[in-house]
Coordinates of C-alpha atoms in Angstrom, one line a residue:
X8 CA 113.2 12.9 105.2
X9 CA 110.7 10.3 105.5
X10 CA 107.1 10.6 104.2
X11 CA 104.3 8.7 106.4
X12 CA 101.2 7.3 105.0
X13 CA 98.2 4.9 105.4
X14 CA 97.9 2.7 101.9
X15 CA 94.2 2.3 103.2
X16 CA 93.3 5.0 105.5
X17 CA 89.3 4.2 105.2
X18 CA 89.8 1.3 107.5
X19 CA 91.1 3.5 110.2
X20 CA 87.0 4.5 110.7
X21 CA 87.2 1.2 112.3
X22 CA 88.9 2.5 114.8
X23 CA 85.2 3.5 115.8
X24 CA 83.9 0.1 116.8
X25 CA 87.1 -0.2 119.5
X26 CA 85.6 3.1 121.2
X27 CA 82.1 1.5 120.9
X28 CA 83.5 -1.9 122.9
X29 CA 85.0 0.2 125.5
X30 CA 81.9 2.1 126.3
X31 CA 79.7 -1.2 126.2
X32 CA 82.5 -3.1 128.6
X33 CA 82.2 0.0 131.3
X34 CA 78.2 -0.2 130.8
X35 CA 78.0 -4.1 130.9
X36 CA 80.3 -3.8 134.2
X37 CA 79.1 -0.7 136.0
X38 CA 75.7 -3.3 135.2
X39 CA 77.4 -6.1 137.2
X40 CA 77.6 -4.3 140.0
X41 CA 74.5 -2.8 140.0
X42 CA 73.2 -6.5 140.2
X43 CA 75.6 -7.6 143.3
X44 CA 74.9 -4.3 145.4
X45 CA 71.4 -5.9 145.5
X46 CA 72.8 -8.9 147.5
X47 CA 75.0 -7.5 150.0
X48 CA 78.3 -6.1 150.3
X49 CA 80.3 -6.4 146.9
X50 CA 83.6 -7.1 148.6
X51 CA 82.2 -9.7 150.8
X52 CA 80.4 -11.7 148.0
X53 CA 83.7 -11.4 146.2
X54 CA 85.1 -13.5 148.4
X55 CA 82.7 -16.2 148.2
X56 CA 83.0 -16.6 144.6
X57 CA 85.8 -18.5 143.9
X58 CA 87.4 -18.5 140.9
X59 CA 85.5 -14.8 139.9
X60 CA 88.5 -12.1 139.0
X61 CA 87.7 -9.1 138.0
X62 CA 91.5 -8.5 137.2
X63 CA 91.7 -11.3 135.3
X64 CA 88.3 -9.7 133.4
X65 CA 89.8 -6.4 133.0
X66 CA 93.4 -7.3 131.5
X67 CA 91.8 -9.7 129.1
X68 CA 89.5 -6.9 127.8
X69 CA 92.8 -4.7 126.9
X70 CA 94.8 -7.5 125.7
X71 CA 92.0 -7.9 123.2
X72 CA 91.1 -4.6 122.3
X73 CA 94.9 -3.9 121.6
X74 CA 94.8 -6.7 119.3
X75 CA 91.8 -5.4 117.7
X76 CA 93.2 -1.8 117.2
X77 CA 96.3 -3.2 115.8
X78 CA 95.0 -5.2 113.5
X79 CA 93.0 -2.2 112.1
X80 CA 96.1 -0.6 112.0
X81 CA 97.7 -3.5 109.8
X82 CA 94.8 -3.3 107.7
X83 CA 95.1 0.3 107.1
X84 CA 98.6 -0.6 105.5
X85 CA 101.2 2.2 107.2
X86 CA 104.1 2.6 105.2
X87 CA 107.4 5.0 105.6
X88 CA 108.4 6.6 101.8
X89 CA 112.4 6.8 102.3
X90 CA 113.3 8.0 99.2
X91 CA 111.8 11.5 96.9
X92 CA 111.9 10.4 93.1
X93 CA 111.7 12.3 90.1
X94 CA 109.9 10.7 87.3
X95 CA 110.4 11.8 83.9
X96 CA 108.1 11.6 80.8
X97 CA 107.4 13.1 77.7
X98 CA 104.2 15.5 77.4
X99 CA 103.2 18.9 77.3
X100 CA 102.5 21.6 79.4
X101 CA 98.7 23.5 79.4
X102 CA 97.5 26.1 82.0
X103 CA 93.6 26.1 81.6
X104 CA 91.6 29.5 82.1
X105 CA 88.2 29.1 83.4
X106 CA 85.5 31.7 83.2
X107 CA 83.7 32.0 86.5
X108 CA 81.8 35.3 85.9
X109 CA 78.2 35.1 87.2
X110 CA 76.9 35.2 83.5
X111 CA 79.0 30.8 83.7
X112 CA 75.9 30.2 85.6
X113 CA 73.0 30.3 82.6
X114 CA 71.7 27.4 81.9
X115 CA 71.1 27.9 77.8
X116 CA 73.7 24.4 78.4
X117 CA 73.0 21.4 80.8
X118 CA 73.1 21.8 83.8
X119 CA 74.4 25.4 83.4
X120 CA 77.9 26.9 81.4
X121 CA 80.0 26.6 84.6
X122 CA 79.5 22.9 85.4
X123 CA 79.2 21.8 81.9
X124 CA 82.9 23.8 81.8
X125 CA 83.7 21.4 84.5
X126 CA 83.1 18.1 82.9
X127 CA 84.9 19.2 80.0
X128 CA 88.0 20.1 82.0
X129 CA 87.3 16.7 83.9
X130 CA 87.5 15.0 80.3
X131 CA 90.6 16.9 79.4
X132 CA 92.5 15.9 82.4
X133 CA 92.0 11.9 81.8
X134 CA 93.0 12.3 78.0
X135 CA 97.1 14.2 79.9
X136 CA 98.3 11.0 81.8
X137 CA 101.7 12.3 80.7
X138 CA 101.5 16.2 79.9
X139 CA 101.1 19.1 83.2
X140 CA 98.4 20.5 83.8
X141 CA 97.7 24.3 85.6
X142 CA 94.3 26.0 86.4
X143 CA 93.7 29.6 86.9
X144 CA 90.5 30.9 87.2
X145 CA 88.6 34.2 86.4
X146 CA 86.4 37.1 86.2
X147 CA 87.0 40.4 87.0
X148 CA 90.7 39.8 88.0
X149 CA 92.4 36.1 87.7
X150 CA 94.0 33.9 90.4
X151 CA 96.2 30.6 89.7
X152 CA 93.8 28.1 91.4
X153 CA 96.3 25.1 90.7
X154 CA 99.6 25.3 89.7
X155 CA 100.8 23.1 86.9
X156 CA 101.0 19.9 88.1
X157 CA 100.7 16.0 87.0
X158 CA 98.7 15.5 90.1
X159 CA 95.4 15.0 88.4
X160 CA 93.5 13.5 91.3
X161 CA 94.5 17.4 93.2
X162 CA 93.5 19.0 89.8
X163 CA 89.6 17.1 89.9
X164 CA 89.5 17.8 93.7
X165 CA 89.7 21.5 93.0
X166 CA 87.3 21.4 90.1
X167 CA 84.6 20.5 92.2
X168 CA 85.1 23.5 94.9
X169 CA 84.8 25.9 91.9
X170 CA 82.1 28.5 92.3
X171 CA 81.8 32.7 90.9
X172 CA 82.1 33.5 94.7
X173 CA 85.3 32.8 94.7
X174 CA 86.6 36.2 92.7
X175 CA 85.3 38.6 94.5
X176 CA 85.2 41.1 91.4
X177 CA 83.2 40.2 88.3
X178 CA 83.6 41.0 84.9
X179 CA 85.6 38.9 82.2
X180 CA 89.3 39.9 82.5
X181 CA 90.2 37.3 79.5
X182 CA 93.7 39.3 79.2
X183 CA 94.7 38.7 82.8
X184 CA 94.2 35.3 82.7
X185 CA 96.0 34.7 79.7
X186 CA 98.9 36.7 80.9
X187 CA 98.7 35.1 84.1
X188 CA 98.6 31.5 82.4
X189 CA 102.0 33.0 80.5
X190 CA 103.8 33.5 84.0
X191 CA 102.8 30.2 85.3
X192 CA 104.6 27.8 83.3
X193 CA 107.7 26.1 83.7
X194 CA 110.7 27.9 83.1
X195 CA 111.8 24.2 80.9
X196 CA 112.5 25.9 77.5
X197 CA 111.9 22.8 75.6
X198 CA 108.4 21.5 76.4
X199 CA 105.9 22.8 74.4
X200 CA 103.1 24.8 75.8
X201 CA 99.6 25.9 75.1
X202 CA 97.0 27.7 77.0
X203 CA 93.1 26.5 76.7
X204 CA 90.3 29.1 77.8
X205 CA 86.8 28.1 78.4
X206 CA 84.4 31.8 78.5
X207 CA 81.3 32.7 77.0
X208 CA 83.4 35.5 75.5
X209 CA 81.5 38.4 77.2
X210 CA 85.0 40.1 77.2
X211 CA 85.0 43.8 79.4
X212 CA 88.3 44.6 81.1
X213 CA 90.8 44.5 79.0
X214 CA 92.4 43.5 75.4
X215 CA 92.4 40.1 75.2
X216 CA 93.6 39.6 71.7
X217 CA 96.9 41.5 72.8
X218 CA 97.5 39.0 74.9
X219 CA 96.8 36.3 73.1
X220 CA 99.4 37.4 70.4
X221 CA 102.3 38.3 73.3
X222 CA 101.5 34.5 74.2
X223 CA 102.1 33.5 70.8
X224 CA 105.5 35.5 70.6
X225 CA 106.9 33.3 73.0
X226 CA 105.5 30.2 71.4
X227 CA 102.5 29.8 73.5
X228 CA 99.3 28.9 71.4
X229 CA 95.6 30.1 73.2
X230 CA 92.4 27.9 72.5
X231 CA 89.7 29.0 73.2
X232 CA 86.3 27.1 73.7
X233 CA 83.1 29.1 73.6
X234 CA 80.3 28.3 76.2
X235 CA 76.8 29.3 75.8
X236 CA 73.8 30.3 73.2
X237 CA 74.4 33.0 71.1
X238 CA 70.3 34.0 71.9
X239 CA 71.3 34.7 75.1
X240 CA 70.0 33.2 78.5
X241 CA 68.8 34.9 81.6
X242 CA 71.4 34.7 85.1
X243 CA 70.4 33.0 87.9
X244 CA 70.7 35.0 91.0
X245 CA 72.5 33.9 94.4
X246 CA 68.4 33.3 96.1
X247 CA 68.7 29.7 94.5
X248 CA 65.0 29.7 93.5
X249 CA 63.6 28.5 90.3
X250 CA 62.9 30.9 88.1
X251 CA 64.8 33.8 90.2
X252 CA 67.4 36.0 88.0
X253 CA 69.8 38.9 88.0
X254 CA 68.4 42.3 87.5
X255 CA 70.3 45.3 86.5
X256 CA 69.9 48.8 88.0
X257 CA 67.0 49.6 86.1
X258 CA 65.2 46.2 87.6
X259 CA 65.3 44.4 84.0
X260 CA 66.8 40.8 84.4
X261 CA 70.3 40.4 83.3
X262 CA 70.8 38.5 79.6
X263 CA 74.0 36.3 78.8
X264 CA 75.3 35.8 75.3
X265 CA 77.7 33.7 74.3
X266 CA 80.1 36.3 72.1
X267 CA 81.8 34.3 69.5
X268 CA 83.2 36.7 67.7
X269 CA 85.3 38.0 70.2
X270 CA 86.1 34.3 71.2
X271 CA 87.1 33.8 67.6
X272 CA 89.3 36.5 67.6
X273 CA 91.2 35.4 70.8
X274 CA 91.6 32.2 68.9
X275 CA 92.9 33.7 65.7
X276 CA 95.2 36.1 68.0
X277 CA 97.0 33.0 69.4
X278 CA 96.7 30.9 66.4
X279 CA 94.7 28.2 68.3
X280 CA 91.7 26.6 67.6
X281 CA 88.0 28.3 68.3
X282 CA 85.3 25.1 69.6
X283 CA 81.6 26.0 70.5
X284 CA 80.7 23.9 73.5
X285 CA 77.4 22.4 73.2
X286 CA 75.8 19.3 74.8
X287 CA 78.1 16.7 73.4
X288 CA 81.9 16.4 74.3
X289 CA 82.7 17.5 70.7
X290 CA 84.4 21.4 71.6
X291 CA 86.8 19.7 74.3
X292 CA 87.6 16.9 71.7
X293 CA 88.6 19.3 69.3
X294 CA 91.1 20.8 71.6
X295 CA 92.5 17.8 72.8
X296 CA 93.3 16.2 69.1
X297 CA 95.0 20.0 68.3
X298 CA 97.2 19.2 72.1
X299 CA 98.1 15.7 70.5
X300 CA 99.3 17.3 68.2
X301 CA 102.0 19.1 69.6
X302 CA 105.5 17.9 69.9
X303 CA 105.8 16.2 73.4
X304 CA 109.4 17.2 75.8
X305 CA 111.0 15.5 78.7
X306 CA 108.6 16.4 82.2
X307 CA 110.2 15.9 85.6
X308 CA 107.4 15.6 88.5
X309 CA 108.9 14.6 92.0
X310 CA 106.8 12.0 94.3
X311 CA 107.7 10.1 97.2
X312 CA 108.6 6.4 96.1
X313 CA 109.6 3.2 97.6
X314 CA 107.0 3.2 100.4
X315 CA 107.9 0.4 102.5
X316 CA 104.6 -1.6 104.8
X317 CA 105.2 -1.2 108.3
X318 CA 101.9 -3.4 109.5
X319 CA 104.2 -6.5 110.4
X320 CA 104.7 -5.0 113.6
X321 CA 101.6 -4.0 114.3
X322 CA 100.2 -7.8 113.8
X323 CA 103.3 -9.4 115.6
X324 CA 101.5 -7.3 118.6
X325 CA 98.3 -8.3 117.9
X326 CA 99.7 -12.0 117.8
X327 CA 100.9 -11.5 121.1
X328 CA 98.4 -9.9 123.1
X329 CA 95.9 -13.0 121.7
X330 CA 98.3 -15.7 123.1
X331 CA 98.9 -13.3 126.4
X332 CA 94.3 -13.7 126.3
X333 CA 94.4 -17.0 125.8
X334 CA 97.0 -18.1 128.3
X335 CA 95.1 -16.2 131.2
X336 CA 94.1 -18.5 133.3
X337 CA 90.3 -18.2 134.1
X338 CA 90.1 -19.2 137.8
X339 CA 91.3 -16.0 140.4
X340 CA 94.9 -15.8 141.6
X341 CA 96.8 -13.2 143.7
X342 CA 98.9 -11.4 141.5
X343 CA 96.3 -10.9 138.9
X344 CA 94.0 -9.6 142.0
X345 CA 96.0 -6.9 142.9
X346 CA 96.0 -5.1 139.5
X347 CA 93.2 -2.2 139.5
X348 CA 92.8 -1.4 136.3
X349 CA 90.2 1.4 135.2
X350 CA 90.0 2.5 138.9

């Protein structure tokens, strides 16, 4: 099966500018017109202008705004992918579990828990080039946002859509996440595997440490990198104002703390290693020199190679239809005059 693609599909926008000449050619014509119908007849003053052809006009327009769209074409780079090919490298596998309880959006850390959580998942990705790399996220239940992959530039993509309104239930299920993370790897008994969890620890469904030491039995390690003050922050609401937060039933706004201990624990659990994330990249550095660490195992990832450029055809036609334009001859003959184009 063949796989189509554009090598440059951002040039297809000029695609644009032939819809823009088409529109100015009727205007500029239906113009023309306008003009002559002020002198007489339009068929009759035709006739007295030898060596006019509208024909002529019209097919030389089309010859050159085929050339023009098939030269954007070529430029745009089409190419047929013939063959699917599995590439193998050595690396590592990690399913990340990100916290996107509403307390992920107080801002004791630039620009807020969740975003800074972000970037440092953002960093983690470009220190894998070889290793897989899953996402789940979390609150008061856990969903695989990504399975494990290689495709990093997928894996950023979904970063950025990230948001608390995405789990409908809130809380801070750590447990299902990490038992989650343990159903989502590979069944490739060789490669090791590690899960990394970025909370602020405020742990209420479920027994997290359990799960972290089931992980372990099967040789999965759990990090675990704390996010947020220990003083505690106030939780923006969803109003978006300045200065607007979370209230509880009682009408007293909501605090966050960042609960280490518990994080700590997790850590310990799954014999990983515990970082506090603050404003430097110093937690997320820690966590990738422990993943170095770890013996590396063959990876198979399957992508669609030998992609073969298909625009040669595209400017043979161009090539044409710009000798076919230049050939025309300008003065009026019959055979061109009988072609009605555009009517």
């Amino acid at each position: 099966m063949e796989n189509f693609r554009f090598a440059n599909p951002h040039l297809l926008w000029l695609l644009l500018v032939a819809v823009l000449l088409i529109v100015l050619f009727f205007a500029s014509r239906h113009k023309s017109k306008a003009a002559l119908k002020r002198f007489g007849n339009i068929d009759l003053l035709l006739t007295l202008m030898n060596g006019v052809s509208e024909g002529k006009l019209r097919i030389k327009f089309v010859l050159e705004i085929l050339a023009f769209v098939c030269l954007v074409i070529a430029a745009a780079r089409p190419q047929f992918g013939s063959k699917l090919e599995t590439i193998k490298k050595e690396g590592i596998e990690v399913m990340v579990c990100l916290d996107i309880s509403n307390s992920m959006l107080a801002e004791d850390i630039q620009p807020n828990r969740l975003e800074k959580a972000k970037r440092m998942l953002s960093r983690l990705l470009d220190q894998m080039e070889n290793d897989q790399v899953g996402l789940i996220v979390f609150a008061g239940d856990a969903f695989t946002q990504l399975p494990i992959t290689n495709d990093f530039v997928s894996a950023k993509m979904f970063l950025s859509t990230i948001d608390p309104k995405m789990v409908s239930i809130q809380g801070t299920a750590i447990g299902s996440a990490i038992n989650l993370a343990v159903r989502s790897f590979t069944p490739n008994e060789e490669s090791q595997k590690a899960i990394v969890i970025i909370t602020d620890g405020e742990n209420h469904e479920d027994d997290a440490q359990s799960a972290a030491t089931m992980a372990l039995e099967q040789g999965i390690h759990t990090h675990v990198i704390g996010i947020g003050s220990t003083q505690g922050a106030l939780v923006p609401d969803d109003s978006g104002r300045q200065g607007s937060y979370r209230k509880d039933n009682e009408g007293n706004p909501v605090t966050t703390h960042l609960n280490e201990e518990v994080a700590r624990q997790i850590a310990a659990a799954g014999q990983g290693v515990y970082a506090h994330a603050d404003n430097s990249n110093s937690a997320i550095n820690a966590v990738v020199e422990e993943l170095s660490q770890m013996q590396t195992a063959e990876l198979e990832s399957h992508v669609y190679a030998d992609y073969d450029d298909q625009f040669q055809w595209f400017v043979w036609i161009a090539f044409v239809c710009l000798i076919f334009d230049l050939l025309l001859l300008d003065r009026a003959n019959a055979l061109v005059s009988k072609i009605k184009l555009f009517e």
